[in-house]
Short mmCIF file of C-alpha atoms in Angstrom, two decimals:
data_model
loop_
_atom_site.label_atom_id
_atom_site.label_comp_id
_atom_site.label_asym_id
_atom_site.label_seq_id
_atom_site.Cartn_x
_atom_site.Cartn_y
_atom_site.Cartn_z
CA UNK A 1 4.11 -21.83 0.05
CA UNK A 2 4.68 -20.26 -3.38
CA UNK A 3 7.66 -21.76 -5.47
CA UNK A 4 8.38 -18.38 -7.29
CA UNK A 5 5.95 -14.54 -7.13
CA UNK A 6 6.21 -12.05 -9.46
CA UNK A 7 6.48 -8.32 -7.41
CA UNK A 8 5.41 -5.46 -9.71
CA UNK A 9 6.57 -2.36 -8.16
CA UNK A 10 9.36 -4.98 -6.56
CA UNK A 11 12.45 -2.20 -6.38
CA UNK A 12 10.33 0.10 -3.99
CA UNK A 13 9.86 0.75 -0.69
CA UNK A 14 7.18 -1.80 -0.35
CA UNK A 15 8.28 -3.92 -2.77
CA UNK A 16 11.38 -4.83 -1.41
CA UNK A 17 10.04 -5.43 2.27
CA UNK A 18 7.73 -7.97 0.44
CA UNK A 19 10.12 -9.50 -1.27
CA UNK A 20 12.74 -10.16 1.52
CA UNK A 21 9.67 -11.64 3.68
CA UNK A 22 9.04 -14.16 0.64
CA UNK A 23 12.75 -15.09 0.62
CA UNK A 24 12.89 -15.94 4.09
CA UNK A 25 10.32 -18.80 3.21
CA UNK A 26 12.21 -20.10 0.50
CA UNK A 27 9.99 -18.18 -2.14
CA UNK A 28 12.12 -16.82 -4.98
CA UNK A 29 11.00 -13.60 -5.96
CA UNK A 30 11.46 -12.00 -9.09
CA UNK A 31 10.86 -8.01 -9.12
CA UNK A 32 9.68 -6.60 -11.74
CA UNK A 33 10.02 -2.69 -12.24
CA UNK A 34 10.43 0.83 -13.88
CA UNK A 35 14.67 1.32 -15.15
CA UNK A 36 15.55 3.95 -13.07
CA UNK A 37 14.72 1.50 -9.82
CA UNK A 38 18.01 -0.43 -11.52
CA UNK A 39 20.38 -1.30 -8.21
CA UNK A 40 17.81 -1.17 -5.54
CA UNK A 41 17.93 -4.78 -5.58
CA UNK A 42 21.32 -6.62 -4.70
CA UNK A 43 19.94 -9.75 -2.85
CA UNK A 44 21.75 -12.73 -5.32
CA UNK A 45 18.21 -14.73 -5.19
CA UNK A 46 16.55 -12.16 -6.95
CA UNK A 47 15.97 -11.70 -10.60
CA UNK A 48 15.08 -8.14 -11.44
CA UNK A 49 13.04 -6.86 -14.85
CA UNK A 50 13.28 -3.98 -15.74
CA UNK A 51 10.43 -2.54 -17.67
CA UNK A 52 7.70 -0.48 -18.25
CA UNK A 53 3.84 -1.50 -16.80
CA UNK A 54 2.65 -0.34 -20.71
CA UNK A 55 4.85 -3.02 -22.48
CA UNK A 56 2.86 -5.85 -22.89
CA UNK A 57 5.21 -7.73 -24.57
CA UNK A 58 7.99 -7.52 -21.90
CA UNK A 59 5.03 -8.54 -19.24
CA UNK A 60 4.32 -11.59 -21.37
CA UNK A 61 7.78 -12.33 -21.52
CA UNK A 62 8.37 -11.68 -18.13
CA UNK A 63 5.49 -14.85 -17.06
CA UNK A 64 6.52 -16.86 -19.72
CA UNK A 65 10.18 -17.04 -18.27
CA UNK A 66 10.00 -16.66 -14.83
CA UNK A 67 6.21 -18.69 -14.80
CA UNK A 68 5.07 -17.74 -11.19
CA UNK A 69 2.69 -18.76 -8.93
CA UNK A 70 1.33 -15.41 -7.49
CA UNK A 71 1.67 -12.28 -8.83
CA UNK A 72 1.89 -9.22 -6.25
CA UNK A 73 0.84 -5.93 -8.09
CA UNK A 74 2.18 -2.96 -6.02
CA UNK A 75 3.33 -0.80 -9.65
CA UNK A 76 1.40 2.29 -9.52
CA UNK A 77 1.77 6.00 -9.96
CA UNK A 78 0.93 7.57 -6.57
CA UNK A 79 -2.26 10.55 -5.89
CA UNK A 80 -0.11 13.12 -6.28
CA UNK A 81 1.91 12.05 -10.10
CA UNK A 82 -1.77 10.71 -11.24
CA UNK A 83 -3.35 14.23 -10.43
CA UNK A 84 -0.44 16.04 -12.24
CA UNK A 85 -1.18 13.29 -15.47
CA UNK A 86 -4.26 11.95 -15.08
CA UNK A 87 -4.86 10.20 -18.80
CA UNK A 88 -0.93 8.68 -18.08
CA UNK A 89 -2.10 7.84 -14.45
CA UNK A 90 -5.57 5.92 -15.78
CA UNK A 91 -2.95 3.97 -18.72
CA UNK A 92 -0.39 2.92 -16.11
CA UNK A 93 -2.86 2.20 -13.06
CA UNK A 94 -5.97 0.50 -14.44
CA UNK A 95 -5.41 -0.18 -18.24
CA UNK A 96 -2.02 -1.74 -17.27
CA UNK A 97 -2.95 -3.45 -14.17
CA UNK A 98 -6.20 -5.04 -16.24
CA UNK A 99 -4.24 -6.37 -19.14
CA UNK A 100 -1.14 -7.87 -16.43
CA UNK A 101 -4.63 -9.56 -14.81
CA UNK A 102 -5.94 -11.09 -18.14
CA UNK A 103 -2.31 -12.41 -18.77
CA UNK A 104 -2.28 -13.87 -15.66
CA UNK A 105 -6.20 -15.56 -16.38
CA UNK A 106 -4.52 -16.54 -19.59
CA UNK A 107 -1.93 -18.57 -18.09
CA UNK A 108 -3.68 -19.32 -15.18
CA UNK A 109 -2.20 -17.78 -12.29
CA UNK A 110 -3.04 -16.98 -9.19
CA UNK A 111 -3.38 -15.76 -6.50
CA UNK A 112 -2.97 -12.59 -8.06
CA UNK A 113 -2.68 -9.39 -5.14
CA UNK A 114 -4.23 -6.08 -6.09
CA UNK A 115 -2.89 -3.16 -3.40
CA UNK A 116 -5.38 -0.58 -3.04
CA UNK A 117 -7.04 2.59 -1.16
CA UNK A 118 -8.95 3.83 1.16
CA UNK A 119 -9.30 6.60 -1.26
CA UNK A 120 -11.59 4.30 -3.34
CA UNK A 121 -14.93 5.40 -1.10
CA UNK A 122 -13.76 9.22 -1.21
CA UNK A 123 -13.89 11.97 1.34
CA UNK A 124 -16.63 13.23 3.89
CA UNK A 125 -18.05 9.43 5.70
CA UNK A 126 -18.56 8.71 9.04
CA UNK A 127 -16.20 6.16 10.67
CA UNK A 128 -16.23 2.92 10.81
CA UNK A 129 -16.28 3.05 7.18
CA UNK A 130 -17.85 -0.25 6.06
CA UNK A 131 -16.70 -2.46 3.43
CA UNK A 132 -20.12 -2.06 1.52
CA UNK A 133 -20.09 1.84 1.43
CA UNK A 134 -20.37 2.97 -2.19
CA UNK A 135 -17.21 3.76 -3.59
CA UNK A 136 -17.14 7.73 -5.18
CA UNK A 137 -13.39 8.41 -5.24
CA UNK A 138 -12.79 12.34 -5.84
CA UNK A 139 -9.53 11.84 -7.61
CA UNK A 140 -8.17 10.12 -10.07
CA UNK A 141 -5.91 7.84 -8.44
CA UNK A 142 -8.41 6.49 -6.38
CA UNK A 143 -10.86 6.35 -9.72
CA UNK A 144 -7.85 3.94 -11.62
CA UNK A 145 -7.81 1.93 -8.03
CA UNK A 146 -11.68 1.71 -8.52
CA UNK A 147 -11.68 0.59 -11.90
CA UNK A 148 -8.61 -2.04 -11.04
CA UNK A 149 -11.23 -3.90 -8.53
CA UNK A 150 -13.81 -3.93 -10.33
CA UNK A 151 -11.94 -5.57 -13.27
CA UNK A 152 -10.84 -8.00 -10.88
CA UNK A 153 -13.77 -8.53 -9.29
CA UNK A 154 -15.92 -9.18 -12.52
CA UNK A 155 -12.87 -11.63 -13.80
CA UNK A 156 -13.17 -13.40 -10.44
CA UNK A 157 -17.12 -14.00 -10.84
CA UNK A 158 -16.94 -14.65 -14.24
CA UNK A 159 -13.81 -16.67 -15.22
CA UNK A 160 -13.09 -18.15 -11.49
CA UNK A 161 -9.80 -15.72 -11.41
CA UNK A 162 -7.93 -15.35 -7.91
CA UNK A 163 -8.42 -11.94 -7.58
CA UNK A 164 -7.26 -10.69 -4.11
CA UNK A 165 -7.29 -7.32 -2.69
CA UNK A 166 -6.56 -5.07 0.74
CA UNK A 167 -7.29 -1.42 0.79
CA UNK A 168 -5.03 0.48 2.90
CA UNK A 169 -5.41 4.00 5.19
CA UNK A 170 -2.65 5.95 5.68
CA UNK A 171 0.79 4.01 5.46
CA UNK A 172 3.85 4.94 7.63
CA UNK A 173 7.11 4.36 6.45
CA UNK A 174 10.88 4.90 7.71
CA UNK A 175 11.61 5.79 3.89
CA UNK A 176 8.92 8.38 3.13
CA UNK A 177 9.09 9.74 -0.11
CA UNK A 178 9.91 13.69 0.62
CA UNK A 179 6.74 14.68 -1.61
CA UNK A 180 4.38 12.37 -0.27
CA UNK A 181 1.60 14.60 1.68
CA UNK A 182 0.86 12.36 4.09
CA UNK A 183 4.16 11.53 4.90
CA UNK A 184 4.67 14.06 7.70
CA UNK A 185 5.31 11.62 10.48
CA UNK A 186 8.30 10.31 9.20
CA UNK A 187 9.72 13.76 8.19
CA UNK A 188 8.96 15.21 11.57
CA UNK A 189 10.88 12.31 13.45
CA UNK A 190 13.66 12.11 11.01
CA UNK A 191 13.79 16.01 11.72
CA UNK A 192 13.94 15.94 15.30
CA UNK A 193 16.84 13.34 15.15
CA UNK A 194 18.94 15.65 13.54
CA UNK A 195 17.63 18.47 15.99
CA UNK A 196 15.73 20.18 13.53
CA UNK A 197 12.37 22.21 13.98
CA UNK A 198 9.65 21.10 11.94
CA UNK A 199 5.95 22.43 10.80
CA UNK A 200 3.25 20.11 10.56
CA UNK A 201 1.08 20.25 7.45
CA UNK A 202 -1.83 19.55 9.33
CA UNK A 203 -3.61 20.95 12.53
CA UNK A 204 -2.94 19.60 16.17
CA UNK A 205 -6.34 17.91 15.89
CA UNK A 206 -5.86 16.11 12.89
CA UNK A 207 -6.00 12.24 12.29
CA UNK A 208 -6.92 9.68 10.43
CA UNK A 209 -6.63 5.31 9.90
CA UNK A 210 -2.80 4.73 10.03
CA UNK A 211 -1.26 1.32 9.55
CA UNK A 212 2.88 1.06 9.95
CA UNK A 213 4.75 -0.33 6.84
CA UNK A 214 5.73 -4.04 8.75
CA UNK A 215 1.88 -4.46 8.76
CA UNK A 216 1.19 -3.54 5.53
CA UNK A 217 4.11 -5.78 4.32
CA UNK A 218 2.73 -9.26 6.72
CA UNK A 219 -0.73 -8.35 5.57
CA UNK A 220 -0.28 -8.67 1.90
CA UNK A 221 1.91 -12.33 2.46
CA UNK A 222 -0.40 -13.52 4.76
CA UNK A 223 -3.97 -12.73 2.22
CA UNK A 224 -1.56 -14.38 -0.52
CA UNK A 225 -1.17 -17.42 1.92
CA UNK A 226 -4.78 -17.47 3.04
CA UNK A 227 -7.25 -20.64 1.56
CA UNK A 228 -9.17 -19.66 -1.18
CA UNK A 229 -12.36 -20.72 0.23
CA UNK A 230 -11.68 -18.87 3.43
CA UNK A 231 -12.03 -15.63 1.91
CA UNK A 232 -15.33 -14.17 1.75
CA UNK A 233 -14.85 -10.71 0.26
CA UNK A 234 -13.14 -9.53 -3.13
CA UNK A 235 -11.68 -7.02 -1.25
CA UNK A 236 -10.79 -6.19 2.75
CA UNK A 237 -10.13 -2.86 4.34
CA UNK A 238 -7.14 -2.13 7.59
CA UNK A 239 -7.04 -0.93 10.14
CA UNK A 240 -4.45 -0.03 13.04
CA UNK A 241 -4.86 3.25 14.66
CA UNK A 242 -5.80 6.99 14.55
CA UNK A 243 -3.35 9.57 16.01
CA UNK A 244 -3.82 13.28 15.30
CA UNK A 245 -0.77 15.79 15.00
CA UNK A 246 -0.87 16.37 18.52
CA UNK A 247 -0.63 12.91 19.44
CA UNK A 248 2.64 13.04 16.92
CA UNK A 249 4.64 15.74 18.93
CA UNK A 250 4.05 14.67 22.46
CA UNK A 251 5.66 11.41 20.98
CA UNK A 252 8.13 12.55 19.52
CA UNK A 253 8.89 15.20 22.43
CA UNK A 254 8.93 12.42 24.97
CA UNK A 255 12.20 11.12 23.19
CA UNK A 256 13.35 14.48 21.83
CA UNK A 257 12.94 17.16 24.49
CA UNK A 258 13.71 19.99 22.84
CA UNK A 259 12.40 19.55 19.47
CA UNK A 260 9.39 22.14 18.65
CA UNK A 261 6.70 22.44 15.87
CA UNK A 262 4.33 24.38 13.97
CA UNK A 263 1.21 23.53 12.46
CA UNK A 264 -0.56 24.38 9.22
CA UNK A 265 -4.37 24.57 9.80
CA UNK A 266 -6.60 24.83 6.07
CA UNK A 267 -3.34 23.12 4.19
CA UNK A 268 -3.84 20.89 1.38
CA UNK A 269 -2.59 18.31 3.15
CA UNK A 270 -5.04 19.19 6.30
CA UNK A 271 -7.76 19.62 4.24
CA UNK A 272 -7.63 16.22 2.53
CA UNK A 273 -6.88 14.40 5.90
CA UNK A 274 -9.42 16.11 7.60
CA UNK A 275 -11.97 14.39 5.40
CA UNK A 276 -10.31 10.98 5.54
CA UNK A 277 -12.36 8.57 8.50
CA UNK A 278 -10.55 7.97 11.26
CA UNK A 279 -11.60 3.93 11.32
CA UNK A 280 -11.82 1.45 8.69
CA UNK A 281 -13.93 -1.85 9.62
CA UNK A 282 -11.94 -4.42 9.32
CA UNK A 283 -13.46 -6.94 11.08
CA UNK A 284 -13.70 -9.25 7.89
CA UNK A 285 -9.77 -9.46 7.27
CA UNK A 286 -9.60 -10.38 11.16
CA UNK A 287 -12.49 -13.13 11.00
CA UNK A 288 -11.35 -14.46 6.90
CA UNK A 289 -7.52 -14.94 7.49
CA UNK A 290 -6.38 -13.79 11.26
CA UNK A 291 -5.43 -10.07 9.82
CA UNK A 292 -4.42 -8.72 13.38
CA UNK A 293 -1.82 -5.32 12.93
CA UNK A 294 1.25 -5.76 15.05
CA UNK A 295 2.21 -2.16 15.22
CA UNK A 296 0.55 0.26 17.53
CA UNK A 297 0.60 4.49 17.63
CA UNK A 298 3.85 3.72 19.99
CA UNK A 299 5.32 1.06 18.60
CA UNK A 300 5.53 2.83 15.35
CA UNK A 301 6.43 5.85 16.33
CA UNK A 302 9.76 3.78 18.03
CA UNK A 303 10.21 2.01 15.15
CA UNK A 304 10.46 5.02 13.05
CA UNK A 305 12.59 6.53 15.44
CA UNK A 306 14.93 3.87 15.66
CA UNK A 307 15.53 4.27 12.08
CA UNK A 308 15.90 7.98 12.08
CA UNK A 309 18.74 7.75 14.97
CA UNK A 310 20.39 5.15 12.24
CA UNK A 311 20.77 7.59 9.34
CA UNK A 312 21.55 10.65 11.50
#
């Protein structure tokens, strides 16, 4: 197992879940992340940066001190911050994320864990979406995700770098950010707890590839911990489930009786699921390194209930 990793993006929502599973292997994590995430980490094993993804100088410093073993990239603006900026969005997510990578070469690294999208291949194919389909992101967060594999790809072939990378669908999480668009589950069953109404930003019939958070956490450890020779593809998509809206209030009514909801048909945020596939093929990640999600459309939904009854 790895003697020390280096978490960009360690103080967030991700970050930290990946962090604490690396300390309870003995790993000692050091998390490395934007000022204003100063305090989300208390845990006395960790050592926190706090930093900028632009300053080269304090990511230099940062491997020369700490000198890990694997580096877990997580930092990254999200779709809707790189839309509202896009030429900040392209310098943070892909200029940013290919100099860290060349550091890394430089000092010989590695593994070194890219977390990307599903958003890469862009809207409008036909599930199972294949690892090979051409990539034609409509957006520029999923054009900086692009550019960020092939980087690592082309370092990989060329200078024998340990370039390792998971695209993800849809991600629940108990700790949604409140403007995240696809975040709706969460807010719904956090709403009901408190015996709220809520109105879904989608239509009842809409769906798409969902993993839960614990998944997405275990995944990314366990491609970290996989044999280099066992992996056969630069990059592997997930894959849990599809639930549509529907499928989200019967759930959540079957624990909450009385909570009711609307439904926004021809939203944004139904629009751009709506194009999303409803199946990723992941059948690489299984056969490569075991990937197997633990989490089904139930067992998520109770997780993220559980949670919701604890802050309430």
């Amino acid at each position: 197992m790895f003697k020390t990793a280096l978490i960009t993006g360690g103080n967030g929502n991700l970050g930290r879940l990946v962090a604490q599973h690396l300390e309870a292997i003995g790993t000692k994590v050091v998390s490395f992340d934007l000022p204003s995430s100063e305090g989300a980490h208390c845990e006395p094993r960790h050592a926190v940066v706090l930093g900028d993804m632009q300053d080269q100088s304090l990511l230099e410093d940062t491997l020369t001190a700490y000198k890990p073993d694997v580096v877990i990239h997580l930092a990254s603006m999200l779709s809707g911050s790189s839309q509202a900026n896009p030429q900040l969005a392209w310098e943070v997510n892909a200029t940013s994320s290919i100099r860290l990578m060349r550091l890394c070469l430089d000092r010989n690294i590695g593994p070194f864990f890219f977390a990307s999208t599903a958003a890469t291949y862009g809207p409008d194919l036909a599930s199972p979406v294949a690892l090979n389909t051409p990539q034609w992101p409509e957006n520029i967060y999923g054009a900086t995700k692009v550019a960020v594999e092939r980087m690592g790809v082309y370092l990989k072939l060329k200078q024998g770098f340990d370039f390792r990378c998971l695209r993800f669908p849809m991600v629940l999480s108990p700790s949604a950010p409140a403007g995240a668009m696809t975040a709706y589950p969460s807010h719904a069953i956090a709403a009901a707890a408190r015996g709220d109404n809520f109105t879904m930003p989608v239509a009842p019939s809409t769906g798409m590839s969902t993993l839960y958070l614990n998944d997405v956490t275990r995944s990314i450890v366990e491609i970290c911990s996989a044999p280099r020779a066992a992996l056969t593809q630069h990059a592997y998509n997930l894959h849990s489930y599809v639930f549509t809206a529907q499928d989200l209030v019967e759930a959540i009514q079957s624990r909450f009786p009385e909570f009711t909801c609307g439904f926004t048909p021809g939203s944004p945020t139904d629009d751009l699921i709506l194009r999303w596939p409803d199946v990723f093929d992941d059948r690489a990640a299984r056969a490569d390194w075991g990937w197997e999600p633990h989490y089904d459309f139930d067992a998520t939904v109770e997780a993220l209930v559980q949670f919701a009854k604890s802050q309430s």
